PQR file with spaces between the fields and no chain letter, atoms N, CA, C, O and H, PARSE charges and radii, in Angstrom:
ATOM       1  N    MET     1      46.863   49.317   10.421 -0.4000 1.5000
ATOM       2  CA   MET     1      46.963   50.240    9.303 -0.0000 2.0000
ATOM       3  C    MET     1      46.593   51.633    9.794  0.5500 1.7000
ATOM       4  O    MET     1      45.615   51.801   10.522 -0.5500 1.4000
ATOM       5  N    LEU     2      47.357   52.608    9.402 -0.4000 1.5000
ATOM       6  CA   LEU     2      47.089   53.996    9.761 -0.0000 2.0000
ATOM       7  C    LEU     2      45.966   54.561    8.902  0.5500 1.7000
ATOM       8  O    LEU     2      45.777   54.141    7.761 -0.5500 1.4000
ATOM       9  H    LEU     2      48.151   52.471    8.810  0.4000 1.0000
ATOM      10  N    LEU     3      45.218   55.521    9.458 -0.4000 1.5000
ATOM      11  CA   LEU     3      44.152   56.169    8.702 -0.0000 2.0000
ATOM      12  C    LEU     3      44.706   56.841    7.452  0.5500 1.7000
ATOM      13  O    LEU     3      44.053   56.841    6.409 -0.5500 1.4000
ATOM      14  H    LEU     3      45.372   55.863   10.385  0.4000 1.0000
ATOM      15  N    SER     4      45.893   57.408    7.545 -0.4000 1.5000
ATOM      16  CA   SER     4      46.509   58.060    6.384 -0.0000 2.0000
ATOM      17  C    SER     4      46.811   57.068    5.270  0.5500 1.7000
ATOM      18  O    SER     4      46.895   57.457    4.105 -0.5500 1.4000
ATOM      19  H    SER     4      46.424   57.408    8.392  0.4000 1.0000
ATOM      20  N    GLU     5      46.975   55.806    5.605 -0.4000 1.5000
ATOM      21  CA   GLU     5      47.205   54.773    4.595 -0.0000 2.0000
ATOM      22  C    GLU     5      45.900   54.270    3.983  0.5500 1.7000
ATOM      23  O    GLU     5      45.901   53.660    2.914 -0.5500 1.4000
ATOM      24  H    GLU     5      46.907   55.490    6.552  0.4000 1.0000
ATOM      25  N    MET     6      44.792   54.531    4.665 -0.4000 1.5000
ATOM      26  CA   MET     6      43.494   54.036    4.218 -0.0000 2.0000
ATOM      27  C    MET     6      42.778   54.972    3.256  0.5500 1.7000
ATOM      28  O    MET     6      41.859   54.540    2.560 -0.5500 1.4000
ATOM      29  H    MET     6      44.791   55.026    5.534  0.4000 1.0000
ATOM      30  N    VAL     7      43.168   56.236    3.194 -0.4000 1.5000
ATOM      31  CA   VAL     7      42.384   57.230    2.457 -0.0000 2.0000
ATOM      32  C    VAL     7      42.257   56.943    0.963  0.5500 1.7000
ATOM      33  O    VAL     7      41.293   57.391    0.341 -0.5500 1.4000
ATOM      34  H    VAL     7      43.915   56.587    3.759  0.4000 1.0000
ATOM      35  N    ASP     8      43.180   56.224    0.380 -0.4000 1.5000
ATOM      36  CA   ASP     8      43.113   55.918   -1.050 -0.0000 2.0000
ATOM      37  C    ASP     8      42.378   54.612   -1.348  0.5500 1.7000
ATOM      38  O    ASP     8      42.267   54.225   -2.511 -0.5500 1.4000
ATOM      39  H    ASP     8      43.962   55.860    0.885  0.4000 1.0000
ATOM      40  N    LYS     9      41.878   53.933   -0.326 -0.4000 1.5000
ATOM      41  CA   LYS     9      41.165   52.665   -0.510 -0.0000 2.0000
ATOM      42  C    LYS     9      39.771   52.923   -1.050  0.5500 1.7000
ATOM      43  O    LYS     9      39.123   53.903   -0.683 -0.5500 1.4000
ATOM      44  H    LYS     9      41.968   54.248    0.618  0.4000 1.0000
ATOM      45  N    GLU    10      39.311   52.031   -1.929 -0.4000 1.5000
ATOM      46  CA   GLU    10      37.983   52.163   -2.518 -0.0000 2.0000
ATOM      47  C    GLU    10      36.943   51.535   -1.608  0.5500 1.7000
ATOM      48  O    GLU    10      37.205   50.535   -0.940 -0.5500 1.4000
ATOM      49  H    GLU    10      39.837   51.235   -2.227  0.4000 1.0000
ATOM      50  N    LEU    11      35.752   52.139   -1.591 -0.4000 1.5000
ATOM      51  CA   LEU    11      34.628   51.612   -0.816 -0.0000 2.0000
ATOM      52  C    LEU    11      33.695   50.880   -1.773  0.5500 1.7000
ATOM      53  O    LEU    11      33.070   51.487   -2.642 -0.5500 1.4000
ATOM      54  H    LEU    11      35.540   52.952   -2.133  0.4000 1.0000
ATOM      55  N    ILE    12      33.613   49.565   -1.595 -0.4000 1.5000
ATOM      56  CA   ILE    12      32.774   48.733   -2.450 -0.0000 2.0000
ATOM      57  C    ILE    12      31.892   47.871   -1.550  0.5500 1.7000
ATOM      58  O    ILE    12      32.386   47.204   -0.641 -0.5500 1.4000
ATOM      59  H    ILE    12      34.121   49.072   -0.888  0.4000 1.0000
ATOM      60  N    GLN    13      30.587   47.890   -1.807 -0.4000 1.5000
ATOM      61  CA   GLN    13      29.649   47.077   -1.035 -0.0000 2.0000
ATOM      62  C    GLN    13      29.850   45.614   -1.405  0.5500 1.7000
ATOM      63  O    GLN    13      29.898   45.266   -2.585 -0.5500 1.4000
ATOM      64  H    GLN    13      30.186   48.432   -2.545  0.4000 1.0000
ATOM      65  N    ILE    14      29.967   44.758   -0.393 -0.4000 1.5000
ATOM      66  CA   ILE    14      30.221   43.333   -0.638 -0.0000 2.0000
ATOM      67  C    ILE    14      29.073   42.704   -1.421  0.5500 1.7000
ATOM      68  O    ILE    14      29.299   42.015   -2.415 -0.5500 1.4000
ATOM      69  H    ILE    14      29.928   45.041    0.566  0.4000 1.0000
ATOM      70  N    GLU    15      27.845   42.942   -0.973 -0.4000 1.5000
ATOM      71  CA   GLU    15      26.686   42.402   -1.684 -0.0000 2.0000
ATOM      72  C    GLU    15      26.332   43.331   -2.844  0.5500 1.7000
ATOM      73  O    GLU    15      25.949   44.478   -2.615 -0.5500 1.4000
ATOM      74  H    GLU    15      27.662   43.502   -0.166  0.4000 1.0000
ATOM      75  N    GLY    16      26.450   42.871   -4.039 -0.4000 1.5000
ATOM      76  CA   GLY    16      26.075   43.652   -5.210 -0.0000 2.0000
ATOM      77  C    GLY    16      27.221   44.386   -5.874  0.5500 1.7000
ATOM      78  O    GLY    16      27.104   44.774   -7.037 -0.5500 1.4000
ATOM      79  H    GLY    16      26.762   41.939   -4.224  0.4000 1.0000
ATOM      80  N    GLY    17      28.317   44.588   -5.178 -0.4000 1.5000
ATOM      81  CA   GLY    17      29.488   45.211   -5.781 -0.0000 2.0000
ATOM      82  C    GLY    17      29.340   46.688   -6.111  0.5500 1.7000
ATOM      83  O    GLY    17      30.010   47.174   -7.022 -0.5500 1.4000
ATOM      84  H    GLY    17      28.412   44.272   -4.234  0.4000 1.0000
ATOM      85  N    VAL    18      28.488   47.415   -5.403 -0.4000 1.5000
ATOM      86  CA   VAL    18      28.285   48.840   -5.657 -0.0000 2.0000
ATOM      87  C    VAL    18      29.530   49.602   -5.207  0.5500 1.7000
ATOM      88  O    VAL    18      30.010   49.420   -4.088 -0.5500 1.4000
ATOM      89  H    VAL    18      27.944   47.020   -4.663  0.4000 1.0000
ATOM      90  N    HIS    19      30.042   50.454   -6.086 -0.4000 1.5000
ATOM      91  CA   HIS    19      31.231   51.265   -5.801 -0.0000 2.0000
ATOM      92  C    HIS    19      30.779   52.621   -5.277  0.5500 1.7000
ATOM      93  O    HIS    19      30.026   53.327   -5.948 -0.5500 1.4000
ATOM      94  H    HIS    19      29.651   50.602   -6.995  0.4000 1.0000
ATOM      95  N    PHE    20      31.239   52.995   -4.065 -0.4000 1.5000
ATOM      96  CA   PHE    20      30.829   54.248   -3.439 -0.0000 2.0000
ATOM      97  C    PHE    20      31.876   55.345   -3.547  0.5500 1.7000
ATOM      98  O    PHE    20      31.594   56.486   -3.179 -0.5500 1.4000
ATOM      99  H    PHE    20      31.851   52.421   -3.520  0.4000 1.0000
ATOM     100  N    GLY    21      33.058   55.047   -4.031 -0.4000 1.5000
ATOM     101  CA   GLY    21      34.110   56.047   -4.113 -0.0000 2.0000
ATOM     102  C    GLY    21      35.303   55.639   -3.273  0.5500 1.7000
ATOM     103  O    GLY    21      35.543   54.453   -3.049 -0.5500 1.4000
ATOM     104  H    GLY    21      33.286   54.120   -4.329  0.4000 1.0000
ATOM     105  N    ILE    22      36.055   56.637   -2.805 -0.4000 1.5000
ATOM     106  CA   ILE    22      37.226   56.340   -1.984 -0.0000 2.0000
ATOM     107  C    ILE    22      37.006   56.836   -0.561  0.5500 1.7000
ATOM     108  O    ILE    22      36.176   57.712   -0.316 -0.5500 1.4000
ATOM     109  H    ILE    22      35.861   57.601   -2.987  0.4000 1.0000
ATOM     110  N    LEU    23      37.740   56.280    0.346 -0.4000 1.5000
ATOM     111  CA   LEU    23      37.584   56.577    1.764 -0.0000 2.0000
ATOM     112  C    LEU    23      37.833   58.051    2.087  0.5500 1.7000
ATOM     113  O    LEU    23      37.274   58.564    3.056 -0.5500 1.4000
ATOM     114  H    LEU    23      38.414   55.568    0.148  0.4000 1.0000
ATOM     115  N    ALA    24      38.652   58.737    1.305 -0.4000 1.5000
ATOM     116  CA   ALA    24      38.948   60.150    1.544 -0.0000 2.0000
ATOM     117  C    ALA    24      37.709   61.037    1.407  0.5500 1.7000
ATOM     118  O    ALA    24      37.702   62.167    1.895 -0.5500 1.4000
ATOM     119  H    ALA    24      39.106   58.321    0.517  0.4000 1.0000
ATOM     120  N    HIS    25      36.666   60.535    0.749 -0.4000 1.5000
ATOM     121  CA   HIS    25      35.446   61.316    0.548 -0.0000 2.0000
ATOM     122  C    HIS    25      34.379   60.975    1.581  0.5500 1.7000
ATOM     123  O    HIS    25      33.188   61.140    1.317 -0.5500 1.4000
ATOM     124  H    HIS    25      36.672   59.617    0.353  0.4000 1.0000
ATOM     125  N    THR    26      34.792   60.502    2.753 -0.4000 1.5000
ATOM     126  CA   THR    26      33.855   60.141    3.808 -0.0000 2.0000
ATOM     127  C    THR    26      34.204   60.864    5.109  0.5500 1.7000
ATOM     128  O    THR    26      35.263   61.480    5.235 -0.5500 1.4000
ATOM     129  H    THR    26      35.759   60.367    2.967  0.4000 1.0000
ATOM     130  N    GLU    27      33.301   60.774    6.052 -0.4000 1.5000
ATOM     131  CA   GLU    27      33.547   61.258    7.401 -0.0000 2.0000
ATOM     132  C    GLU    27      33.858   60.041    8.262  0.5500 1.7000
ATOM     133  O    GLU    27      33.153   59.035    8.186 -0.5500 1.4000
ATOM     134  H    GLU    27      32.441   60.274    5.949  0.4000 1.0000
ATOM     135  N    CYS    28      34.884   60.120    9.063 -0.4000 1.5000
ATOM     136  CA   CYS    28      35.290   59.024    9.940 -0.0000 2.0000
ATOM     137  C    CYS    28      34.521   59.115   11.256  0.5500 1.7000
ATOM     138  O    CYS    28      34.526   60.157   11.911 -0.5500 1.4000
ATOM     139  H    CYS    28      35.457   60.937    9.125  0.4000 1.0000
ATOM     140  N    LEU    29      33.859   58.021   11.644 -0.4000 1.5000
ATOM     141  CA   LEU    29      33.125   57.972   12.900 -0.0000 2.0000
ATOM     142  C    LEU    29      33.981   57.203   13.896  0.5500 1.7000
ATOM     143  O    LEU    29      34.151   55.990   13.782 -0.5500 1.4000
ATOM     144  H    LEU    29      33.854   57.174   11.112  0.4000 1.0000
ATOM     145  N    LEU    30      34.524   57.938   14.892 -0.4000 1.5000
ATOM     146  CA   LEU    30      35.410   57.276   15.830 -0.0000 2.0000
ATOM     147  C    LEU    30      35.126   57.675   17.258  0.5500 1.7000
ATOM     148  O    LEU    30      34.511   58.707   17.527 -0.5500 1.4000
ATOM     149  H    LEU    30      34.385   58.924   14.985  0.4000 1.0000
ATOM     150  N    ASP    31      35.589   56.834   18.171 -0.4000 1.5000
ATOM     151  CA   ASP    31      35.489   57.091   19.606 -0.0000 2.0000
ATOM     152  C    ASP    31      36.731   57.875   19.993  0.5500 1.7000
ATOM     153  O    ASP    31      37.837   57.335   19.956 -0.5500 1.4000
ATOM     154  H    ASP    31      36.088   55.996   17.952  0.4000 1.0000
ATOM     155  N    VAL    32      36.568   59.141   20.364 -0.4000 1.5000
ATOM     156  CA   VAL    32      37.723   59.993   20.649 -0.0000 2.0000
ATOM     157  C    VAL    32      38.474   59.563   21.904  0.5500 1.7000
ATOM     158  O    VAL    32      39.654   59.884   22.051 -0.5500 1.4000
ATOM     159  H    VAL    32      35.670   59.579   20.395  0.4000 1.0000
ATOM     160  N    GLN    33      37.819   58.849   22.804 -0.4000 1.5000
ATOM     161  CA   GLN    33      38.493   58.397   24.016 -0.0000 2.0000
ATOM     162  C    GLN    33      39.386   57.186   23.767  0.5500 1.7000
ATOM     163  O    GLN    33      40.476   57.085   24.332 -0.5500 1.4000
ATOM     164  H    GLN    33      36.861   58.589   22.684  0.4000 1.0000
ATOM     165  N    THR    34      38.921   56.265   22.917 -0.4000 1.5000
ATOM     166  CA   THR    34      39.694   55.046   22.673 -0.0000 2.0000
ATOM     167  C    THR    34      40.461   55.082   21.354  0.5500 1.7000
ATOM     168  O    THR    34      41.439   54.355   21.178 -0.5500 1.4000
ATOM     169  H    THR    34      38.036   56.348   22.459  0.4000 1.0000
ATOM     170  N    GLY    35      40.012   55.938   20.421 -0.4000 1.5000
ATOM     171  CA   GLY    35      40.644   55.996   19.097 -0.0000 2.0000
ATOM     172  C    GLY    35      40.158   54.921   18.148  0.5500 1.7000
ATOM     173  O    GLY    35      40.681   54.799   17.040 -0.5500 1.4000
ATOM     174  H    GLY    35      39.218   56.529   20.564  0.4000 1.0000
ATOM     175  N    LYS    36      39.158   54.126   18.559 -0.4000 1.5000
ATOM     176  CA   LYS    36      38.629   53.061   17.703 -0.0000 2.0000
ATOM     177  C    LYS    36      37.697   53.636   16.646  0.5500 1.7000
ATOM     178  O    LYS    36      36.856   54.486   16.940 -0.5500 1.4000
ATOM     179  H    LYS    36      38.733   54.225   19.459  0.4000 1.0000
ATOM     180  N    ILE    37      37.853   53.167   15.422 -0.4000 1.5000
ATOM     181  CA   ILE    37      36.989   53.584   14.321 -0.0000 2.0000
ATOM     182  C    ILE    37      35.738   52.719   14.348  0.5500 1.7000
ATOM     183  O    ILE    37      35.815   51.491   14.353 -0.5500 1.4000
ATOM     184  H    ILE    37      38.536   52.476   15.183  0.4000 1.0000
ATOM     185  N    HIS    38      34.570   53.387   14.367 -0.4000 1.5000
ATOM     186  CA   HIS    38      33.293   52.667   14.365 -0.0000 2.0000
ATOM     187  C    HIS    38      32.731   52.534   12.958  0.5500 1.7000
ATOM     188  O    HIS    38      31.939   51.628   12.694 -0.5500 1.4000
ATOM     189  H    HIS    38      34.507   54.385   14.363  0.4000 1.0000
ATOM     190  N    GLY    39      33.119   53.405   12.068 -0.4000 1.5000
ATOM     191  CA   GLY    39      32.607   53.338   10.710 -0.0000 2.0000
ATOM     192  C    GLY    39      32.938   54.589    9.931  0.5500 1.7000
ATOM     193  O    GLY    39      33.669   55.464   10.394 -0.5500 1.4000
ATOM     194  H    GLY    39      33.762   54.140   12.282  0.4000 1.0000
ATOM     195  N    PHE    40      32.384   54.650    8.742 -0.4000 1.5000
ATOM     196  CA   PHE    40      32.580   55.790    7.854 -0.0000 2.0000
ATOM     197  C    PHE    40      31.231   56.196    7.286  0.5500 1.7000
ATOM     198  O    PHE    40      30.422   55.347    6.910 -0.5500 1.4000
ATOM     199  H    PHE    40      31.790   53.939    8.365  0.4000 1.0000
ATOM     200  N    GLU    41      30.997   57.500    7.228 -0.4000 1.5000
ATOM     201  CA   GLU    41      29.737   58.032    6.724 -0.0000 2.0000
ATOM     202  C    GLU    41      29.978   58.675    5.365  0.5500 1.7000
ATOM     203  O    GLU    41      30.854   59.527    5.215 -0.5500 1.4000
ATOM     204  H    GLU    41      31.655   58.189    7.533  0.4000 1.0000
ATOM     205  N    ILE    42      29.198   58.264    4.387 -0.4000 1.5000
ATOM     206  CA   ILE    42      29.314   58.820    3.044 -0.0000 2.0000
ATOM     207  C    ILE    42      28.500   60.104    2.990  0.5500 1.7000
ATOM     208  O    ILE    42      27.305   60.103    3.287 -0.5500 1.4000
ATOM     209  H    ILE    42      28.486   57.572    4.509  0.4000 1.0000
ATOM     210  N    VAL    43      29.144   61.189    2.612 -0.4000 1.5000
ATOM     211  CA   VAL    43      28.494   62.489    2.514 -0.0000 2.0000
ATOM     212  C    VAL    43      28.402   62.840    1.034  0.5500 1.7000
ATOM     213  O    VAL    43      29.392   63.239    0.421 -0.5500 1.4000
ATOM     214  H    VAL    43      30.115   61.190    2.370  0.4000 1.0000
ATOM     215  N    LYS    44      27.205   62.690    0.463 -0.4000 1.5000
ATOM     216  CA   LYS    44      27.049   62.887   -0.980 -0.0000 2.0000
ATOM     217  C    LYS    44      27.028   64.355   -1.384  0.5500 1.7000
ATOM     218  O    LYS    44      27.542   64.713   -2.444 -0.5500 1.4000
ATOM     219  H    LYS    44      26.401   62.366    0.961  0.4000 1.0000
ATOM     220  N    ASP    45      26.438   65.211   -0.547 -0.4000 1.5000
ATOM     221  CA   ASP    45      26.279   66.619   -0.921 -0.0000 2.0000
ATOM     222  C    ASP    45      27.529   67.449   -0.699  0.5500 1.7000
ATOM     223  O    ASP    45      27.651   68.540   -1.257 -0.5500 1.4000
ATOM     224  H    ASP    45      26.020   64.920    0.314  0.4000 1.0000
ATOM     225  N    LYS    46      28.456   66.957    0.100 -0.4000 1.5000
ATOM     226  CA   LYS    46      29.604   67.772    0.474 -0.0000 2.0000
ATOM     227  C    LYS    46      30.888   66.954    0.369  0.5500 1.7000
ATOM     228  O    LYS    46      31.171   66.123    1.233 -0.5500 1.4000
ATOM     229  H    LYS    46      28.357   66.070    0.553  0.4000 1.0000
ATOM     230  N    LEU    47      31.648   67.182   -0.666 -0.4000 1.5000
ATOM     231  CA   LEU    47      32.918   66.497   -0.836 -0.0000 2.0000
ATOM     232  C    LEU    47      34.046   67.420   -0.376  0.5500 1.7000
ATOM     233  O    LEU    47      33.931   68.639   -0.497 -0.5500 1.4000
ATOM     234  H    LEU    47      31.419   67.857   -1.368  0.4000 1.0000
ATOM     235  N    PRO    48      35.123   66.859    0.146 -0.5600 1.5000
ATOM     236  CA   PRO    48      36.239   67.703    0.591  0.2800 2.0000
ATOM     237  C    PRO    48      36.824   68.536   -0.554  0.5500 1.7000
ATOM     238  O    PRO    48      36.791   68.128   -1.715 -0.5500 1.4000
ATOM     239  N    PHE    49      37.344   69.677   -0.216 -0.4000 1.5000
ATOM     240  CA   PHE    49      38.016   70.565   -1.163 -0.0000 2.0000
ATOM     241  C    PHE    49      37.104   71.041   -2.296  0.5500 1.7000
ATOM     242  O    PHE    49      37.575   71.329   -3.396 -0.5500 1.4000
ATOM     243  H    PHE    49      37.370   70.009    0.727  0.4000 1.0000
ATOM     244  N    GLN    50      35.818   71.122   -2.030 -0.4000 1.5000
ATOM     245  CA   GLN    50      34.872   71.588   -3.025 -0.0000 2.0000
ATOM     246  C    GLN    50      34.824   73.112   -3.007  0.5500 1.7000
ATOM     247  O    GLN    50      34.876   73.714   -1.934 -0.5500 1.4000
ATOM     248  H    GLN    50      35.434   70.889   -1.136  0.4000 1.0000
ATOM     249  N    LYS    51      34.727   73.740   -4.161 -0.4000 1.5000
ATOM     250  CA   LYS    51      34.627   75.187   -4.237 -0.0000 2.0000
ATOM     251  C    LYS    51      33.317   75.657   -3.637  0.5500 1.7000
ATOM     252  O    LYS    51      32.278   75.021   -3.813 -0.5500 1.4000
ATOM     253  H    LYS    51      34.685   73.251   -5.032  0.4000 1.0000
ATOM     254  N    LYS    52      33.372   76.775   -2.925 -0.4000 1.5000
ATOM     255  CA   LYS    52      32.144   77.369   -2.402 -0.0000 2.0000
ATOM     256  C    LYS    52      31.451   78.118   -3.518  0.5500 1.7000
ATOM     257  O    LYS    52      32.094   78.730   -4.370 -0.5500 1.4000
ATOM     258  H    LYS    52      34.216   77.292   -2.781  0.4000 1.0000
ATOM     259  N    GLU    53      30.118   78.061   -3.503 -0.4000 1.5000
ATOM     260  CA   GLU    53      29.352   78.789   -4.509 -0.0000 2.0000
ATOM     261  C    GLU    53      29.331   80.267   -4.152  0.5500 1.7000
ATOM     262  O    GLU    53      29.310   80.633   -2.977 -0.5500 1.4000
ATOM     263  H    GLU    53      29.595   77.563   -2.811  0.4000 1.0000
ATOM     264  N    ASN    54      29.338   81.118   -5.186 -0.4000 1.5000
ATOM     265  CA   ASN    54      29.288   82.559   -4.953 -0.0000 2.0000
ATOM     266  C    ASN    54      27.930   82.943   -4.406  0.5500 1.7000
ATOM     267  O    ASN    54      26.892   82.506   -4.902 -0.5500 1.4000
ATOM     268  H    ASN    54      29.355   80.820   -6.141  0.4000 1.0000
ATOM     269  N    GLU    55      27.958   83.768   -3.376 -0.4000 1.5000
ATOM     270  CA   GLU    55      26.701   84.277   -2.815 -0.0000 2.0000
ATOM     271  C    GLU    55      26.377   85.589   -3.510  0.5500 1.7000
ATOM     272  O    GLU    55      27.047   86.597   -3.284 -0.5500 1.4000
ATOM     273  H    GLU    55      28.801   84.123   -2.972  0.4000 1.0000
ATOM     274  N    SER    56      25.351   85.579   -4.356 -0.4000 1.5000
ATOM     275  CA   SER    56      24.984   86.785   -5.100 -0.0000 2.0000
ATOM     276  C    SER    56      23.677   87.333   -4.632  0.5500 1.7000
ATOM     277  O    SER    56      23.213   88.349   -5.149 -0.5500 1.4000
ATOM     278  H    SER    56      24.807   84.761   -4.539  0.4000 1.0000
């Protein structure tokens, strides 16, 4: 499966059924030499395409 096909998949913890959101809202942890995905990191404070706050 391509990473572009995975971005709409939901992240749900197997034990307890906790829903974390969708894969597009994570950082991909991969080995750049082999291209293997090691995991995904959930970034709660920074979501993609978020508006920047005005600096006043």
